[in-house]
Short mmCIF file of C-alpha atoms in Angstrom, two decimals:
data_model
loop_
_atom_site.label_atom_id
_atom_site.label_comp_id
_atom_site.label_asym_id
_atom_site.label_seq_id
_atom_site.Cartn_x
_atom_site.Cartn_y
_atom_site.Cartn_z
CA MET A 1 -18.96 9.77 -12.70
CA ALA A 2 -17.02 13.28 -14.04
CA THR A 3 -14.42 12.67 -16.96
CA HIS A 4 -10.88 14.26 -16.88
CA ALA A 5 -9.04 13.98 -20.23
CA ARG A 6 -6.02 11.83 -19.65
CA PRO A 7 -2.79 13.98 -20.29
CA ALA A 8 0.18 12.29 -21.83
CA GLY A 9 2.11 9.39 -20.40
CA PRO A 10 5.33 10.56 -18.15
CA PRO A 11 9.11 10.16 -19.50
CA ARG A 12 11.09 6.91 -18.19
CA LEU A 13 13.65 8.16 -16.18
CA THR A 14 17.22 8.51 -17.29
CA ALA A 15 19.76 6.40 -14.26
CA ALA A 16 20.84 9.95 -13.26
CA GLU A 17 17.63 11.76 -13.36
CA PHE A 18 16.84 8.78 -10.72
CA ASP A 19 19.74 9.31 -8.59
CA ALA A 20 18.91 13.28 -8.71
CA LEU A 21 15.31 12.51 -7.53
CA TYR A 22 15.76 10.41 -4.33
CA ARG A 23 18.78 12.82 -3.59
CA ARG A 24 15.88 14.99 -3.78
CA LEU A 25 13.00 13.47 -1.79
CA LEU A 26 16.09 11.78 1.08
CA SER A 27 16.88 16.10 1.78
CA ARG A 28 13.02 16.42 2.18
CA ALA A 29 12.32 13.30 4.21
CA ALA A 30 15.08 13.70 6.78
CA TRP A 31 12.98 14.70 9.11
CA ALA A 32 11.75 10.89 8.59
CA ARG A 33 14.61 8.91 8.42
CA GLY A 34 14.62 7.04 11.86
CA ASP A 35 12.95 3.89 13.08
CA ARG A 36 10.05 4.75 12.87
CA GLY A 37 10.33 6.53 9.54
CA ALA A 38 7.47 8.59 8.91
CA LEU A 39 5.07 7.07 11.65
CA VAL A 40 6.81 9.91 13.25
CA ALA A 41 4.14 12.44 11.59
CA LEU A 42 1.53 10.35 13.98
CA THR A 43 1.27 12.08 16.75
CA PRO A 44 -1.91 11.95 19.62
CA ALA A 45 -2.91 15.07 18.05
CA ARG A 46 -3.16 13.55 14.87
CA VAL A 47 -4.14 11.06 16.00
CA LEU A 48 -7.19 12.17 17.86
CA ALA A 49 -7.79 14.52 15.00
CA ALA A 50 -8.28 11.65 12.60
CA ALA A 51 -10.86 10.13 15.63
CA ARG A 52 -13.34 13.09 14.58
CA GLU A 53 -13.58 12.21 11.07
CA VAL A 54 -16.37 8.95 12.73
CA ARG A 55 -19.33 10.27 11.03
CA THR A 56 -21.68 7.34 10.90
CA GLY A 57 -19.12 4.36 12.42
CA ARG A 58 -19.81 2.02 8.73
CA THR A 59 -15.92 0.18 9.09
CA VAL A 60 -14.95 -1.38 5.56
CA THR A 61 -11.91 -3.14 4.90
CA LEU A 62 -9.43 -2.44 2.60
CA ALA A 63 -7.97 -5.85 2.10
CA ALA A 64 -8.58 -8.11 -0.74
CA PRO A 65 -9.14 -12.14 0.76
CA VAL A 66 -6.30 -14.29 1.29
CA GLU A 67 -5.46 -16.40 -1.70
CA THR A 68 -4.70 -20.83 -1.62
CA ARG A 69 -4.93 -21.03 -4.97
CA PRO A 70 -2.43 -20.32 -7.55
CA GLY A 71 -3.23 -18.10 -10.32
CA PRO A 72 -0.49 -16.21 -12.11
CA ASP A 73 0.19 -13.15 -10.56
CA ASN A 74 0.03 -16.13 -7.32
CA PRO A 75 2.61 -18.33 -8.35
CA GLU A 76 3.42 -19.14 -4.96
CA PRO A 77 -0.86 -19.11 -2.55
CA ALA A 78 -0.90 -18.87 0.86
CA ARG A 79 -1.19 -22.93 2.34
CA HIS A 80 -4.28 -23.74 4.35
CA ARG A 81 -4.36 -26.53 6.19
CA MET A 82 -7.39 -27.51 7.90
CA SER A 83 -6.31 -30.22 11.59
CA VAL A 84 -9.50 -31.83 11.59
CA ARG A 85 -10.24 -33.91 9.41
CA PRO A 86 -13.77 -34.88 8.25
CA GLU A 87 -13.39 -38.59 9.10
CA ASP A 88 -12.30 -37.70 13.19
CA ASP A 89 -14.39 -38.41 15.34
CA THR A 90 -15.83 -34.95 16.25
CA MET A 91 -19.83 -36.12 17.26
CA GLY A 92 -19.38 -36.48 21.43
CA GLY A 93 -16.98 -34.63 24.03
CA LEU A 94 -15.51 -31.39 23.62
CA HIS A 95 -13.82 -30.65 20.68
CA PHE A 96 -11.44 -27.09 18.31
CA ALA A 97 -11.45 -26.84 14.82
CA MET A 98 -7.71 -26.45 13.80
CA ASP A 99 -5.98 -24.37 11.08
CA SER A 100 -2.70 -23.60 10.35
CA PHE A 101 -1.42 -20.80 7.58
CA ALA A 102 1.56 -20.36 5.68
CA MET A 103 2.50 -17.19 3.26
CA ASN A 104 4.67 -15.53 1.23
CA VAL A 105 4.30 -12.17 2.51
CA HIS A 106 5.41 -10.12 -0.60
CA GLY A 107 3.56 -11.83 -3.08
CA ASP A 108 1.14 -10.22 -6.16
CA ALA A 109 -2.04 -11.00 -4.69
CA ASP A 110 -2.40 -10.64 -0.39
CA SER A 111 -2.79 -7.62 0.64
CA HIS A 112 0.50 -6.56 3.24
CA ILE A 113 2.23 -3.92 4.38
CA ASP A 114 6.60 -3.48 4.05
CA ALA A 115 8.27 -2.94 6.39
CA LEU A 116 11.48 -0.45 6.36
CA CYS A 117 13.44 -3.36 6.44
CA HIS A 118 12.47 -4.64 3.03
CA VAL A 119 14.40 -2.39 0.76
CA ILE A 120 17.74 -3.04 0.38
CA TYR A 121 19.33 -0.18 -2.00
CA ASP A 122 22.94 0.09 -2.94
CA GLY A 123 23.66 -2.13 0.71
CA THR A 124 21.70 -0.30 2.91
CA LEU A 125 17.81 -0.04 4.16
CA HIS A 126 15.86 3.24 5.47
CA GLY A 127 18.48 5.39 6.95
CA GLY A 128 21.84 3.66 6.21
CA VAL A 129 21.42 1.40 8.56
CA ALA A 130 23.23 -1.85 7.17
CA ALA A 131 21.51 -4.44 4.48
CA SER A 132 23.71 -6.85 6.87
CA SER A 133 21.62 -6.21 9.76
CA VAL A 134 19.11 -9.01 7.39
CA THR A 135 19.78 -12.19 7.75
CA SER A 136 18.21 -15.13 7.21
CA GLY A 137 17.54 -15.72 11.17
CA GLY A 138 14.69 -11.02 10.43
CA ALA A 139 15.36 -8.58 10.30
CA GLU A 140 17.99 -7.15 13.24
CA ALA A 141 16.13 -3.45 12.68
CA LEU A 142 13.56 -1.62 11.17
CA SER A 143 11.82 -4.86 11.18
CA ILE A 144 7.36 -4.75 11.12
CA GLU A 145 7.70 -4.25 15.18
CA VAL A 146 8.45 -0.89 14.62
CA ALA A 147 4.68 -0.87 14.26
CA HIS A 148 3.47 -2.88 16.64
CA ASP A 149 1.19 -0.46 18.69
CA GLY A 150 -0.64 -0.04 15.10
CA ILE A 151 -1.06 2.03 12.63
CA VAL A 152 -4.32 4.39 12.98
CA GLY A 153 -4.74 7.89 11.05
CA ARG A 154 -6.99 10.09 8.49
CA GLY A 155 -6.94 7.70 5.92
CA VAL A 156 -7.20 9.99 2.48
CA LEU A 157 -8.47 8.08 -0.54
CA LEU A 158 -7.60 8.95 -4.26
CA ASP A 159 -9.73 6.98 -7.07
CA ILE A 160 -7.46 7.84 -10.19
CA PRO A 161 -10.03 5.65 -12.20
CA ARG A 162 -13.20 7.71 -11.44
CA LEU A 163 -10.91 11.23 -12.28
CA HIS A 164 -10.25 9.93 -15.73
CA GLY A 165 -13.71 7.92 -16.06
CA VAL A 166 -12.76 4.84 -16.32
CA PRO A 167 -12.95 1.27 -14.52
CA TRP A 168 -9.12 1.14 -13.80
CA LEU A 169 -5.91 2.27 -15.68
CA GLU A 170 -4.31 -0.19 -17.97
CA PRO A 171 -1.59 -1.99 -17.03
CA GLY A 172 1.48 0.42 -17.89
CA ASP A 173 -0.34 3.52 -16.59
CA HIS A 174 0.71 5.68 -14.74
CA VAL A 175 -0.39 7.95 -11.31
CA THR A 176 1.19 11.79 -12.22
CA ALA A 177 1.52 14.69 -8.78
CA ASP A 178 -1.27 16.30 -11.61
CA ASP A 179 -3.25 13.29 -11.52
CA LEU A 180 -3.18 12.89 -7.28
CA THR A 181 -3.43 17.68 -7.25
CA ALA A 182 -6.14 16.68 -9.89
CA ALA A 183 -8.02 14.46 -7.93
CA GLU A 184 -8.10 15.96 -4.46
CA THR A 185 -9.56 19.18 -6.16
CA ALA A 186 -12.49 16.59 -8.21
CA GLN A 187 -13.16 14.93 -4.99
CA HIS A 188 -12.94 17.66 -2.15
CA VAL A 189 -9.80 16.81 -0.39
CA HIS A 190 -6.78 17.98 1.05
CA VAL A 191 -3.70 15.55 1.16
CA SER A 192 -2.65 16.84 4.74
CA GLU A 193 0.73 15.77 7.11
CA GLY A 194 0.16 12.66 8.63
CA ASP A 195 -2.25 11.15 6.28
CA LEU A 196 -2.44 7.80 5.26
CA LEU A 197 -2.96 7.95 1.45
CA PHE A 198 -4.22 5.49 -0.36
CA VAL A 199 -4.59 4.96 -4.50
CA ARG A 200 -6.53 4.14 -6.38
CA VAL A 201 -5.91 2.54 -9.83
CA GLY A 202 -8.20 0.10 -10.12
CA HIS A 203 -6.70 -3.69 -10.31
CA ARG A 204 -8.47 -5.08 -8.11
CA LYS A 205 -11.29 -3.83 -10.54
CA ARG A 206 -10.07 -5.52 -13.38
CA ARG A 207 -8.52 -8.76 -11.61
CA ASN A 208 -12.17 -8.95 -10.92
CA GLU A 209 -13.92 -8.81 -14.42
CA LEU A 210 -11.23 -10.35 -17.02
CA GLY A 211 -9.37 -12.58 -13.85
CA ALA A 212 -5.83 -12.89 -12.84
CA TRP A 213 -2.61 -11.92 -15.49
CA HIS A 214 1.32 -11.78 -14.58
CA ALA A 215 0.72 -8.41 -12.64
CA ALA A 216 4.78 -8.71 -12.34
CA GLY A 217 4.91 -7.89 -15.44
CA ALA A 218 1.95 -5.30 -16.24
CA ARG A 219 0.22 -3.83 -14.04
CA ALA A 220 -0.74 0.16 -13.02
CA GLY A 221 1.18 2.46 -10.48
CA LEU A 222 2.91 5.76 -9.53
CA HIS A 223 5.03 7.79 -11.51
CA PRO A 224 8.43 7.71 -9.29
CA SER A 225 7.77 11.89 -9.63
CA ALA A 226 4.58 12.02 -7.74
CA LEU A 227 5.95 10.83 -5.00
CA GLU A 228 7.64 13.99 -5.11
CA PHE A 229 3.69 15.35 -3.87
CA LEU A 230 4.24 12.68 -0.95
CA ALA A 231 6.79 14.93 0.06
CA GLU A 232 4.96 18.23 -0.36
CA ARG A 233 2.34 16.82 2.07
CA ARG A 234 4.69 14.97 4.53
CA VAL A 235 2.08 11.65 4.53
CA ALA A 236 2.80 9.02 7.28
CA VAL A 237 2.10 5.87 4.84
CA LEU A 238 1.49 5.51 1.10
CA GLY A 239 -0.91 2.31 -0.22
CA GLY A 240 -2.30 0.53 -2.99
CA ASP A 241 -4.91 -1.84 -5.02
CA GLY A 242 -1.57 -3.21 -6.69
CA ASN A 243 1.86 -2.80 -6.07
CA ASN A 244 2.39 0.74 -6.45
CA ASP A 245 5.57 0.24 -8.72
CA THR A 246 3.97 0.52 -12.11
CA ALA A 247 5.60 -2.14 -14.09
CA PRO A 248 7.34 -1.83 -16.76
CA SER A 249 9.73 0.49 -14.68
CA SER A 250 9.53 3.95 -15.48
CA THR A 251 13.05 4.15 -14.55
CA GLU A 252 16.60 3.02 -16.12
CA GLY A 253 17.99 0.35 -14.12
CA VAL A 254 15.08 0.53 -11.85
CA GLY A 255 12.79 -2.51 -11.22
CA PHE A 256 10.88 -1.07 -8.26
CA PRO A 257 11.50 2.41 -7.92
CA VAL A 258 8.69 3.40 -6.27
CA HIS A 259 9.64 1.53 -3.46
CA VAL A 260 12.63 2.63 -3.49
CA LEU A 261 11.78 6.40 -3.06
CA ALA A 262 9.36 5.52 -1.03
CA VAL A 263 10.61 3.13 1.62
CA HIS A 264 14.43 3.84 1.20
CA ALA A 265 14.43 7.59 0.34
CA MET A 266 11.40 8.23 3.16
CA GLY A 267 10.68 6.43 5.06
CA LEU A 268 6.74 4.76 4.38
CA HIS A 269 6.11 1.98 4.84
CA LEU A 270 4.25 0.88 2.05
CA LEU A 271 0.66 -1.15 1.95
CA ASP A 272 0.64 -3.55 -1.27
CA TYR A 273 -2.07 -5.36 -3.36
CA LEU A 274 -4.98 -3.59 -1.34
CA GLN A 275 -8.40 -3.12 -2.51
CA PHE A 276 -10.80 0.05 -2.79
CA GLU A 277 -13.34 -1.89 -4.46
CA ASP A 278 -15.70 -2.15 -0.92
CA LEU A 279 -14.69 1.62 0.29
CA ALA A 280 -15.54 3.33 -2.66
CA PRO A 281 -18.16 3.65 -3.64
CA VAL A 282 -19.15 3.90 -0.29
CA CYS A 283 -17.06 7.21 -0.20
CA ALA A 284 -18.44 8.72 -3.10
CA ALA A 285 -21.81 7.79 -1.72
CA GLU A 286 -21.41 9.93 1.66
CA GLY A 287 -19.80 12.55 -0.95
CA ARG A 288 -16.34 11.79 1.55
CA TRP A 289 -12.99 10.37 0.68
CA SER A 290 -12.02 11.34 4.88
CA PHE A 291 -11.77 9.04 7.29
CA LEU A 292 -9.74 7.18 10.25
CA CYS A 293 -8.49 4.12 9.30
CA VAL A 294 -7.04 1.73 11.84
CA ILE A 295 -3.55 -0.50 10.59
CA ALA A 296 -2.66 -3.57 12.13
CA PRO A 297 0.57 -5.26 11.77
CA LEU A 298 0.83 -9.07 13.06
CA ARG A 299 3.24 -9.47 16.18
CA LEU A 300 6.20 -10.78 13.80
CA PRO A 301 9.28 -9.55 15.29
CA ASP A 302 12.12 -9.99 12.35
CA ALA A 303 9.89 -9.82 9.33
CA THR A 304 9.99 -7.90 6.60
CA GLY A 305 5.87 -7.37 6.53
CA SER A 306 2.69 -8.33 7.72
CA PRO A 307 -0.28 -9.69 6.35
CA ILE A 308 -3.32 -6.63 7.10
CA ASN A 309 -6.54 -6.21 6.78
CA PRO A 310 -6.24 -2.31 7.31
CA ILE A 311 -10.09 -0.96 8.48
CA ALA A 312 -11.39 2.28 6.93
CA VAL A 313 -14.28 4.18 9.98
CA LEU A 314 -16.60 6.03 8.23
#
């Protein structure tokens, strides 16, 4: 694994600097301001081109198992209840094993996708839709239902710990635009318009080896300025093995600046808390970091997101 010198951390953004960045990205992403946001970049021609990424037919999940036990990063775990109890008489005739699930979609442990109605900023959703469209009954606009036909395209994994010769980035570390460009060069891959960009910070590997921690207060993620890279390349989706946002926040007065910029300004569906520990070794062994990717959110017409199991097809 090649070692890349780790630059000094990027500066904290003032409120004025963040506002200027927000307005700049909002202008550059005007093409993605509709109900589907940046998913409009996934044209039939680009899906067909992505299908040509398949060479071996190997499939790899990008999702972590759904967790049902509480932890420091998961105080409200998914609830799994079996309908058939061990004492039930199942010896004769036909029976069915049945169960039910309930979960907090936007937690800090389970893999999920954020819909464009998830982020409310200054009284609006993406595209200037009124925040009042999200009620106690659900989201009347921009729900995850806009992706009911699935999200299919060319996935690209940029492995930032691999770039720097470390197993993971430490909580509080930032991924910069320079990191993304350097990872492209090191991995001999180029992020193009309409790609589904996945950025590995090693959150899952650190969690697997050191145990869970209070990720809401300390985690690695993208620096807000790195969203300039995404705007330049016109990516369709952003996914990470953490929350995509660094904690503590790098921006004065904004707790989740990457979510604001990506979802609200740029119309990007975000995938949080994925895992790339299955995919990264396969990409390294095959010497390629792009693949066909299939994302199928649940049909939840009024929801702000969905649990997710993206599949890479190599």
